[in-house]
Tab-separated table of C-alpha atoms and ligand atoms in Angstrom:
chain	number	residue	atom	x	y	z
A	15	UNK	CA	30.622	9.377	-12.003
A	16	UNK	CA	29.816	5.285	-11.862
A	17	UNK	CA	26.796	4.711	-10.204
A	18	UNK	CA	26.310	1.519	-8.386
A	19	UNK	CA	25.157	-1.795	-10.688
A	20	UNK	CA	21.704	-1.375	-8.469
A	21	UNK	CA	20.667	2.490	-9.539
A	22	UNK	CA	22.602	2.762	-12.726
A	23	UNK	CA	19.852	1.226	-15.011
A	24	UNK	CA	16.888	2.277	-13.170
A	25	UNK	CA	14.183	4.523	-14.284
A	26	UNK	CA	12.395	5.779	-11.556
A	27	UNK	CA	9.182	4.805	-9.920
A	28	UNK	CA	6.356	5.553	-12.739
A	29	UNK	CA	3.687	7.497	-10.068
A	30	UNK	CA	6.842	10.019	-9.325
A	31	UNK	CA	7.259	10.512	-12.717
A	32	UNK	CA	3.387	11.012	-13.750
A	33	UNK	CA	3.516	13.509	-11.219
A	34	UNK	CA	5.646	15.839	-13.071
A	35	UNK	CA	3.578	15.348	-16.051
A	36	UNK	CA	0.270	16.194	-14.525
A	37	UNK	CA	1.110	18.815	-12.327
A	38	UNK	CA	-0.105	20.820	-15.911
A	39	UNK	CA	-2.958	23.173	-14.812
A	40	UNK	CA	-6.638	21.399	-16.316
A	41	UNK	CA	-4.797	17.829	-15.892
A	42	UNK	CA	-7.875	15.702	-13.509
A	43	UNK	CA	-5.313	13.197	-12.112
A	44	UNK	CA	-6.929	10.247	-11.408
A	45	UNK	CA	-3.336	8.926	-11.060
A	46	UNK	CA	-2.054	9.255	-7.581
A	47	UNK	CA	-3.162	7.093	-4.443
A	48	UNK	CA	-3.615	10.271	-2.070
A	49	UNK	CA	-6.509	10.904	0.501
A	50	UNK	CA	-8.718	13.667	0.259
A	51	UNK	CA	-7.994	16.619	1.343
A	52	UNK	CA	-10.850	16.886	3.220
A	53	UNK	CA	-9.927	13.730	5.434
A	54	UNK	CA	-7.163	14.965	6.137
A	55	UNK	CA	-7.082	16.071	10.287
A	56	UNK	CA	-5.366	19.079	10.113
A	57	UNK	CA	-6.642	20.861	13.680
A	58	UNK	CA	-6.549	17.658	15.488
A	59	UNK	CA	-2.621	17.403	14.407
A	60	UNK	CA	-2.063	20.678	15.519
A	61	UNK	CA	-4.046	19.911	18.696
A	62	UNK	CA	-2.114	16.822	19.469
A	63	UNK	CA	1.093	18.092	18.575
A	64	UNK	CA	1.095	21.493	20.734
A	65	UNK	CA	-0.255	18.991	23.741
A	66	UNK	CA	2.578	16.914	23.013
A	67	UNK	CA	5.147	19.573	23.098
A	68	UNK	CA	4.033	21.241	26.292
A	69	UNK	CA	3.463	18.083	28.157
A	70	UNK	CA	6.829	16.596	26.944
A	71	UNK	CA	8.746	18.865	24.268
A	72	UNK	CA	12.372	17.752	25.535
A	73	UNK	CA	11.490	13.986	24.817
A	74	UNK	CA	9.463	14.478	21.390
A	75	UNK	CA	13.179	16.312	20.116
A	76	UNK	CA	15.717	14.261	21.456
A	77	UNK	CA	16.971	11.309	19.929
A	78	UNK	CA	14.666	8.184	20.187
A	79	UNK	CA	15.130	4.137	19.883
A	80	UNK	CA	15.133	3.123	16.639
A	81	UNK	CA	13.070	0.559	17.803
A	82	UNK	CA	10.063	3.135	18.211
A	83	UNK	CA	8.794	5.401	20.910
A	84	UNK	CA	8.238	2.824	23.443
A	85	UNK	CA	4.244	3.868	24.692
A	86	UNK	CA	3.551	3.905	20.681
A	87	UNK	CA	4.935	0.448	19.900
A	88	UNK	CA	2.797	-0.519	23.271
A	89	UNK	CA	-0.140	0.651	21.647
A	90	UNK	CA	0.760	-1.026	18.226
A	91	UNK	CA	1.401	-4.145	20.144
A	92	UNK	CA	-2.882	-4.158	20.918
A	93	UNK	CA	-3.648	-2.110	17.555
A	94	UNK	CA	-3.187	-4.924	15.790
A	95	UNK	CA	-5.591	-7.057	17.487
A	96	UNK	CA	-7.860	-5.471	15.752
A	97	UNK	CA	-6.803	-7.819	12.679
A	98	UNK	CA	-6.800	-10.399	14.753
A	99	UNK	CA	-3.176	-10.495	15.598
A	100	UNK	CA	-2.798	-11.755	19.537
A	101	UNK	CA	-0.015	-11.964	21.749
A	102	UNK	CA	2.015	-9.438	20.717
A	103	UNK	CA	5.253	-7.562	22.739
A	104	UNK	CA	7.136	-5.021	22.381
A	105	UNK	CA	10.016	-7.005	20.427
A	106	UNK	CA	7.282	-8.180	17.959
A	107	UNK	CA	6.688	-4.044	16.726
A	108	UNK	CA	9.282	-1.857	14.567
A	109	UNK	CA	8.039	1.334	14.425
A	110	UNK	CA	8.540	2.185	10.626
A	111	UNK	CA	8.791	5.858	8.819
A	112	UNK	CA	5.593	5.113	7.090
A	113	UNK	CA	4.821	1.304	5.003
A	114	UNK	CA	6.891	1.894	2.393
A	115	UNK	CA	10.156	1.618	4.329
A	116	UNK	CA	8.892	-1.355	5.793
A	117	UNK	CA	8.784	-2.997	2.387
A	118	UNK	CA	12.548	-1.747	1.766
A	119	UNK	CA	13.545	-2.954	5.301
A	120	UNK	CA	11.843	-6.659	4.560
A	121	UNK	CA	13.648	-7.150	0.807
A	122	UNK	CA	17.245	-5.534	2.699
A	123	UNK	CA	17.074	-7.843	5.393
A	124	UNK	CA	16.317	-11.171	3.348
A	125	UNK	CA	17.439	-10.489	-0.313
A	126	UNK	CA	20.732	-11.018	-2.554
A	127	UNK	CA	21.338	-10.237	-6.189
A	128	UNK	CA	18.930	-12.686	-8.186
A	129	UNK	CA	16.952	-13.715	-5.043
A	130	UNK	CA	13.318	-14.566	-5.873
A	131	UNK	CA	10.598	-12.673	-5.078
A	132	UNK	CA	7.153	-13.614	-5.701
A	133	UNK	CA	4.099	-10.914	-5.462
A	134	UNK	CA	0.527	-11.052	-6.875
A	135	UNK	CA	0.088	-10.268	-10.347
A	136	UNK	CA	-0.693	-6.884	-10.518
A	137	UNK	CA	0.441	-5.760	-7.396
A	138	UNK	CA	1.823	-2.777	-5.823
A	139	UNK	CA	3.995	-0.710	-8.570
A	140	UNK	CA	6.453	0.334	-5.811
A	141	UNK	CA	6.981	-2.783	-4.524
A	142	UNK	CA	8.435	-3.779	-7.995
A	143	UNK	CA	10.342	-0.714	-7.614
A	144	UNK	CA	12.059	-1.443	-4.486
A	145	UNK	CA	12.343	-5.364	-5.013
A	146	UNK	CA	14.544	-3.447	-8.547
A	147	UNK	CA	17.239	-1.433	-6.381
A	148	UNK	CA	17.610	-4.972	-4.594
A	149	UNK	CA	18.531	-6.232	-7.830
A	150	UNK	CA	15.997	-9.081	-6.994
A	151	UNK	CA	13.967	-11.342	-9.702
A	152	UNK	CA	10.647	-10.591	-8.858
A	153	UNK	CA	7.766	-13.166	-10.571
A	154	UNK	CA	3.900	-12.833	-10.470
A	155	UNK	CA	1.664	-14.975	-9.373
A	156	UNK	CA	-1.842	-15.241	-10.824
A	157	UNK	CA	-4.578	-13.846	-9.545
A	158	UNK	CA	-8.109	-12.709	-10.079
A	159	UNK	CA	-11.288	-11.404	-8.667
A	160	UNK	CA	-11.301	-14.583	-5.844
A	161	UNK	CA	-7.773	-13.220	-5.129
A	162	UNK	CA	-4.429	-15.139	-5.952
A	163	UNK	CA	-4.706	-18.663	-6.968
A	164	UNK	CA	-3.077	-21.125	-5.031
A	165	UNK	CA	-2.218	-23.801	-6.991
A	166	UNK	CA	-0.053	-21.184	-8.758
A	167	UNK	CA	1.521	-20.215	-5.701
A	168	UNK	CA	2.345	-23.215	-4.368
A	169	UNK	CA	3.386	-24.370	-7.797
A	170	UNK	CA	6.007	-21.590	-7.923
A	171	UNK	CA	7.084	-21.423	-4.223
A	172	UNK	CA	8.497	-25.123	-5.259
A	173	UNK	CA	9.848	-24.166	-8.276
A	174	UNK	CA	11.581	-21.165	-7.743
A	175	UNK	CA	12.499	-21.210	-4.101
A	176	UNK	CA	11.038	-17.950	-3.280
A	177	UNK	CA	12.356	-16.084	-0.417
A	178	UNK	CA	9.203	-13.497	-0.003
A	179	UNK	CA	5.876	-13.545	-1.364
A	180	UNK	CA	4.717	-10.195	-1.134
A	181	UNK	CA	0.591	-9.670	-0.876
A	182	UNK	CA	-1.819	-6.691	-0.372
A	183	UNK	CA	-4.840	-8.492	1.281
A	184	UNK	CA	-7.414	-5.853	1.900
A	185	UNK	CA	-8.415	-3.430	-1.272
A	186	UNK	CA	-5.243	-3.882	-3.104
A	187	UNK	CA	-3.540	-1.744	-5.020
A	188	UNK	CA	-4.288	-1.470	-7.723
A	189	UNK	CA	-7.061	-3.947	-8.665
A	190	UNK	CA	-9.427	-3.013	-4.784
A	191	UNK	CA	-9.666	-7.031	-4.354
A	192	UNK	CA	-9.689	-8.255	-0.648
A	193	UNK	CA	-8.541	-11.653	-0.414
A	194	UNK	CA	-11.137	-14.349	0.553
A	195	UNK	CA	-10.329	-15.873	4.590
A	196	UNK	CA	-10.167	-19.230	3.525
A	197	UNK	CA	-6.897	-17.926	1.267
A	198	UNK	CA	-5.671	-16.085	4.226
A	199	UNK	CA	-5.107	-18.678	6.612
A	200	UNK	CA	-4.002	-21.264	3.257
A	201	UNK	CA	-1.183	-18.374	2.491
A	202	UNK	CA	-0.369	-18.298	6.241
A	203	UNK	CA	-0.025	-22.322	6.091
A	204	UNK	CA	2.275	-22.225	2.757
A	205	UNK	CA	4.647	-19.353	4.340
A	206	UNK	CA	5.455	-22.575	7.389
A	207	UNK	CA	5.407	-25.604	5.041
A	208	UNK	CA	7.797	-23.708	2.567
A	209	UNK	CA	9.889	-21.613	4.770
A	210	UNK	CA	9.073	-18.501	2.638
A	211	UNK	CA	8.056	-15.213	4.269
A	212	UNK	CA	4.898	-13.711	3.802
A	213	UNK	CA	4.794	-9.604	3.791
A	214	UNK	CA	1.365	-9.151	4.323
A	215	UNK	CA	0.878	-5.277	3.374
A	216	UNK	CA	-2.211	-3.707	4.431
A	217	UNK	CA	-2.632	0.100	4.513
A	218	UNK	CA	-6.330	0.243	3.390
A	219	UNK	CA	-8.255	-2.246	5.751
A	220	UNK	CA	-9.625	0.565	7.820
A	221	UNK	CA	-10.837	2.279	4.521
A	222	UNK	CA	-13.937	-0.370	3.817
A	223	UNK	CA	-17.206	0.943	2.613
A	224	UNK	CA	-19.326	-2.145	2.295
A	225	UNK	CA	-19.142	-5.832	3.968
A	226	UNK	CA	-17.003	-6.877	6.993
A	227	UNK	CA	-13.797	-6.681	8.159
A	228	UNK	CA	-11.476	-9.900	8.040
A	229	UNK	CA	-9.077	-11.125	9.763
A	230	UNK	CA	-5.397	-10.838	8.500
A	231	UNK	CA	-2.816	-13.637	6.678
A	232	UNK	CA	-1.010	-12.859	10.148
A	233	UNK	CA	-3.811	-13.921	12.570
A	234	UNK	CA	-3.216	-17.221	10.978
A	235	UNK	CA	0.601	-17.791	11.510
A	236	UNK	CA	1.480	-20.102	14.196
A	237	UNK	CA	5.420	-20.322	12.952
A	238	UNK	CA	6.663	-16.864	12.649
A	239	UNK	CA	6.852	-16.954	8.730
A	240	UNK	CA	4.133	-13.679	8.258
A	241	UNK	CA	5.310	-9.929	8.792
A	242	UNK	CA	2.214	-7.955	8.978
A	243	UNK	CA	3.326	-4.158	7.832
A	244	UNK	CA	0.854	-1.057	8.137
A	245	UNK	CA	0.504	2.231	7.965
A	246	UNK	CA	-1.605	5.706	8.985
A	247	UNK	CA	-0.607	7.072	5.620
A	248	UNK	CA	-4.044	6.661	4.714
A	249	UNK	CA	-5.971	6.909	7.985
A	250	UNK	CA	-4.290	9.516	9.287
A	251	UNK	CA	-1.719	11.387	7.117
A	252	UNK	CA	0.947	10.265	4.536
A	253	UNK	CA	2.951	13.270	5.417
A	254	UNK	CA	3.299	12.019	8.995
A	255	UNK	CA	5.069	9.456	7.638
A	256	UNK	CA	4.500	6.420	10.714
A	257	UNK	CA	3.661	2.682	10.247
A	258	UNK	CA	4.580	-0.404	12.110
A	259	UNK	CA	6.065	-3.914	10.996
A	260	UNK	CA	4.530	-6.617	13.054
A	261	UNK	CA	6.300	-9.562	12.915
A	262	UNK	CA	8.861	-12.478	14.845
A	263	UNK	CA	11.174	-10.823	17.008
A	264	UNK	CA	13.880	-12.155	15.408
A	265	UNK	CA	12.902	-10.768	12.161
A	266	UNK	CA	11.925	-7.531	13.434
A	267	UNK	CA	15.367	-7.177	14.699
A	268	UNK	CA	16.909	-7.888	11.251
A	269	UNK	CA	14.882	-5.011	9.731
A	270	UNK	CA	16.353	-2.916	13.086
A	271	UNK	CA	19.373	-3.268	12.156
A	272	UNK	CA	18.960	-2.212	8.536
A	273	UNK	CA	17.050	0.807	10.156
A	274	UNK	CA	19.530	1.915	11.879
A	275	UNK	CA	21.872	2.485	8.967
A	276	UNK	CA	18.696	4.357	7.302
A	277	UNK	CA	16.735	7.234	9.113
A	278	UNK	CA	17.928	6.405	12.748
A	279	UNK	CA	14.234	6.166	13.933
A	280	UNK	CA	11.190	7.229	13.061
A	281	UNK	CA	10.228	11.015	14.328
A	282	UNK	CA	9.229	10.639	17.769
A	283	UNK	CA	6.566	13.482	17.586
A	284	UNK	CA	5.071	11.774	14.689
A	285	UNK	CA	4.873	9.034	16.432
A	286	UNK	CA	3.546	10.290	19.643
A	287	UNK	CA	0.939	11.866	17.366
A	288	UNK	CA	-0.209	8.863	16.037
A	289	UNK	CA	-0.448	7.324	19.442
A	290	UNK	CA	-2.579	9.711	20.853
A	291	UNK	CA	-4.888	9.858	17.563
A	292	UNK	CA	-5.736	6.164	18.656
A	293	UNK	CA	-5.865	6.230	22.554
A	294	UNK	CA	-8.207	9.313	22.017
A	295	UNK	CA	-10.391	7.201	20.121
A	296	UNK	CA	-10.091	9.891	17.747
A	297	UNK	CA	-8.679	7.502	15.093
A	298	UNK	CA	-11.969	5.741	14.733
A	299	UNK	CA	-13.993	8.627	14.699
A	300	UNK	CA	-12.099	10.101	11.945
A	301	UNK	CA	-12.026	7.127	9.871
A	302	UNK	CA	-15.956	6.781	10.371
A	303	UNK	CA	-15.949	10.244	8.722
A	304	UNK	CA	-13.744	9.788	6.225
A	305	UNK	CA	-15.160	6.358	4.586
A	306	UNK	CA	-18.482	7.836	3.785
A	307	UNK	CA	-16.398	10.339	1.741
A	308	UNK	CA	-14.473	7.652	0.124
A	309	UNK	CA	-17.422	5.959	-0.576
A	310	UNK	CA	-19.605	8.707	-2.336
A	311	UNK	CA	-16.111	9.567	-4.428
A	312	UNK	CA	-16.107	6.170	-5.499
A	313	UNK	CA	-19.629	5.550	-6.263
A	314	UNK	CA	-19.322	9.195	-8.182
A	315	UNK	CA	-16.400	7.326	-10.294
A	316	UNK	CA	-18.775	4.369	-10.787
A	317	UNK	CA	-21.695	5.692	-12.200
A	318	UNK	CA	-19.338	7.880	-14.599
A	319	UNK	CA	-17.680	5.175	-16.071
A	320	UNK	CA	-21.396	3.444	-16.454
A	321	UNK	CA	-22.398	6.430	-18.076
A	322	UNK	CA	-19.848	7.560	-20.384
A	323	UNK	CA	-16.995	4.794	-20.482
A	324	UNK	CA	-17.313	2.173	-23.988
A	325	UNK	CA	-19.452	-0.996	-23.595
A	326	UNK	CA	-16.069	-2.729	-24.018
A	327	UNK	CA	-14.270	-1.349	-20.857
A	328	UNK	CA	-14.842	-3.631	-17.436
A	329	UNK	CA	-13.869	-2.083	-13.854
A	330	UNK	CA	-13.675	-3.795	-10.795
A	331	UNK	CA	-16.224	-2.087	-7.993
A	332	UNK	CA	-14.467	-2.600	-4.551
A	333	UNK	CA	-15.800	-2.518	-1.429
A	334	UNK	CA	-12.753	-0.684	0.026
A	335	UNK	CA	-9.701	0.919	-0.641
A	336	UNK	CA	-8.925	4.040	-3.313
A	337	UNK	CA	-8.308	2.356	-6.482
A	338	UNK	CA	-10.848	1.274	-9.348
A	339	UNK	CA	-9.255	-1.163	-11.765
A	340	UNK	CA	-10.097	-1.511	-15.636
A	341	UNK	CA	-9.748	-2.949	-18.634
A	342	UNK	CA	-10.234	-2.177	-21.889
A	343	UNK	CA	-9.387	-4.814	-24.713
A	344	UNK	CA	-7.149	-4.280	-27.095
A	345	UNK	CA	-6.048	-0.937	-26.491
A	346	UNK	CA	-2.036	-0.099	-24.880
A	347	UNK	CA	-3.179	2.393	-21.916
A	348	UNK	CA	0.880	3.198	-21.749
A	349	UNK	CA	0.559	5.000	-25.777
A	350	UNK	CA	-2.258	6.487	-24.862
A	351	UNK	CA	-1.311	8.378	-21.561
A	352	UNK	CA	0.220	11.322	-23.561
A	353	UNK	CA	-3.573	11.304	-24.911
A	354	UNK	CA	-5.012	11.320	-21.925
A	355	UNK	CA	-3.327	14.137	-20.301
A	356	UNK	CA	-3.733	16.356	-23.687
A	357	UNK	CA	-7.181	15.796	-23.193
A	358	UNK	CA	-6.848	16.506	-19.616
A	359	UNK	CA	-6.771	13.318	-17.477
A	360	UNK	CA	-4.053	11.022	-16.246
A	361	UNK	CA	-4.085	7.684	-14.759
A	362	UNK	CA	-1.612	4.711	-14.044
A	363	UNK	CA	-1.131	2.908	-16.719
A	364	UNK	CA	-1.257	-1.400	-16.009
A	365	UNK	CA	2.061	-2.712	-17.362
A	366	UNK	CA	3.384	-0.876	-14.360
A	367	UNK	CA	1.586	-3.035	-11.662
A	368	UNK	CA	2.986	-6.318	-13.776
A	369	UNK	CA	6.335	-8.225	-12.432
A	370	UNK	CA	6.693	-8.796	-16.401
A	371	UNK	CA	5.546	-5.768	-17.669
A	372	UNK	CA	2.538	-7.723	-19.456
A	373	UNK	CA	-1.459	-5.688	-18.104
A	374	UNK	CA	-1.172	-3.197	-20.948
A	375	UNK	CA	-4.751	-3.138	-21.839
A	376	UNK	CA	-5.521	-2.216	-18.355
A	377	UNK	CA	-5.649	1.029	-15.966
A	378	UNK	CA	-5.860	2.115	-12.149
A	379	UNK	CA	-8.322	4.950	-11.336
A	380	UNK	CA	-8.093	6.757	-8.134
A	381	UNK	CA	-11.113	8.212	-7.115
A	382	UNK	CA	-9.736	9.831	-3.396
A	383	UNK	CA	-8.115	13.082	-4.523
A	384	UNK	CA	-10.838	14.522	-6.639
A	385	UNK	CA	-14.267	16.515	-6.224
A	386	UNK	CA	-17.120	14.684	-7.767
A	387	UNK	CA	-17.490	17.360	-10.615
A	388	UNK	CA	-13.695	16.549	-11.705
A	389	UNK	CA	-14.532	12.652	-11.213
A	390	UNK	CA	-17.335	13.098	-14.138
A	391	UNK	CA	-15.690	15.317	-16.349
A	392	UNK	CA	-12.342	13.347	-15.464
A	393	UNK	CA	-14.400	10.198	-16.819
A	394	UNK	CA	-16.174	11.655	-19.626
A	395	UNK	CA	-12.518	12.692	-21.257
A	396	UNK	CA	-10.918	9.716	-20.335
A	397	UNK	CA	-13.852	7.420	-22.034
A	398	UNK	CA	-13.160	9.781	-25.597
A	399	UNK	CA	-9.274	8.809	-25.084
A	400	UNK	CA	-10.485	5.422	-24.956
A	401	UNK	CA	-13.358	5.532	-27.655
B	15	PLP	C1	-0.100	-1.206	-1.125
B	15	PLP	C2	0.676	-0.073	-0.557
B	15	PLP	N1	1.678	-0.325	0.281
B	15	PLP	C3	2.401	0.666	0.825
B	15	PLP	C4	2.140	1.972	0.532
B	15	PLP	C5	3.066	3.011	1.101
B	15	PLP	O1	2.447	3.836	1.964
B	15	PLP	P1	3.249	4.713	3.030
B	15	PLP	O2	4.698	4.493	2.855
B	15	PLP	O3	2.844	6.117	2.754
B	15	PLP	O4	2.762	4.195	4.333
B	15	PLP	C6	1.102	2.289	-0.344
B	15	PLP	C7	0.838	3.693	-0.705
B	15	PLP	O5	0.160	4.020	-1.615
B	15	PLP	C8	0.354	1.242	-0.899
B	15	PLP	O6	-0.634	1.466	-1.767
């Protein structure tokens, strides 16, 4: 068989191959990026869905728009005010089968073979992933706990003629920073002076524990050059499988188009699901319940590493988000994952979250998918691994 120039030399997207590994009975994964279990709204779904169903069954299983359900993409069209994204219609919303595919929609709609592609350094391992089956040339810029630096952004955007700089504003993955305002709106501005579109990803900003919520890169765009993409994947259900894009109208009919040719539309009961989790007001409750659980599961994972991790190791201590992000000089996290999960624990190693493979010394905890008696022991093998 010859497989396409695009697939043949691919390996596949690390997390879906840790999975395999760790699925081992005793393995504590601190690996994945998956909500609790306990946040997840089972009997509300099943509420919603049966109410959907009786009210309107015929509609939720025929065919939809690929466009979106049109009362959901309504309701997306104010959702997103709460970012601080105004004046938005119905031609402004995609209705997306969760953020992911809103990522692959964005890099089919605007990239060739050798295109540029500029993202944070480290930034989201699946993003790197995708940009890969584009065949694009993806290139990091620097960043650190002050979020990305500018200069170096602006710096490359001239050199390299970027056509998307990819960002995760609010508790990224992996390193949990939120990106200061004053860099929002100064991204926003270099997307219009440059001509370079900014995919502002953001499916954690509901999930913040401490501080306030800010406005998004979005907010800021007067020109049309931002595409604001998020998701209920983490406030609601991954399995569900719904986000929106939010973005020009012209460019939310390019990634239409490539829609189209993909999954046809989103599931309409998924989507009518979602709707009525927010117009309940349900939504908000839920995600009040769930963030003190996220938050106790993350101080849990704190305190661990405080008490048993080496003097050597530093972690990042976000005040949103899933992820915890270390480092631990002079040791290659990637050699030592076969370790880790001997001993019992598995993580994400950092060269993955690098557009040049470089981060080796460093690691992404998830704290979300396990009890606070795995999340010490889960520490207290991993800190021996790394003794
Ligand atoms: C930064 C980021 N973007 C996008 C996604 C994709 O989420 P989904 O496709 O489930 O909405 C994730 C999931 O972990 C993520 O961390």
């Amino acid at each position: 068989l010859q497989y396409s120039d695009r697939i043949k030399n691919l390996t596949g997207n690390a997390i879906r191959e840790i999975f395999k590994v760790i699925s081992k009975p005793g393995v504590i994964s601190f690996a994945g990026g998956l909500p609790a279990t306990a946040c997840l709204p089972v009997d509300k779904f099943k509420e919603y869905s049966q109410q959907l169903l009786q009210e309107n069954g015929a509609a939720m299983l025929q065919y939809g728009a690929t466009e979106g359900y049109y009362p959901f993409r309504e309701c997306m069209a104010g959702f997103v005010s709460r970012c601080g994204i105004e004046n938005v219609s119905t031609d402004n919303v995609l209705i997306i089968s969760g953020g992911q595919q809103g990522l692959d929609l964005t890099f089919k709609a605007f990239i060739n073979k050798d295109d540029i592609i500029l993202v944070e350094d480290p930034t989201y391992l699946a993003v790197l992933h995708i940009a890969k089956t584009y065949q694009a040339d993806v290139r990091g810029v620097r960043s650190d706990a002050d979020g990305i630096d500018l200069n170096d952004l602006e710096q490359k955007i001239i050199e390299l003629k970027p056509k998307i700089f990819y960002i995760v504003p609010n508790f990224s993955n992996p390193t949990g920073r939120t990106l200061p305002v004053q860099k929002r709106q100064a991204v926003a501005k270099l997307g219009e002076k440059y001509g370079v579109l900014i995919l502002e990803d953001d499916p954690y900003r509901e999930l913040r524990y401490s501080g306030s919520h800010l406005p998004s890169i979005k907010s800021f765009d007067e020109s049309g050059h931002v595409l604001y993409v998020t998701s209920f994947s983490k406030t609601i259900s991954p399995g569900m499988r719904v986000g929106a894009a939010v973005g020009a109208a012209e460019v939310v009919r390019k990634l239409t188009i490539g829609k189209q040719a993909v999954d046809v539309q989103t599931v309409t009961l998924m989507q009518a699901v979602a709707q009525r989790f927010i117009t309940s007001g349900e939504l908000d409750r839920h995600i009040a319940a769930s963030v003190p659980v996220y938050e106790s599961k993350k101080q849990a994972m704190t305190q661990a590493i405080a008490r048993y991790m080496p003097e050597s190791y530093s972690f990042s201590d976000p005040e949103g988000g899933l992820f915890i992000w270390g480092e631990t000089p002079g040791k290659d996290c990637k050699q030592l994952f076969a370790t880790a999960v001997e001993q019992g624990v598995a993580y994400v190693w950092g060269s993955e979250f690098y557009a040049d493979g470089s981060g080796a010394d460093r690691l992404r905890l998830n704290f979300s998918n396990a009890t606070h008696e795995q999340i010490d022991e889960g520490i207290k093998r991993l800190a021996k691994v790394l003794a």
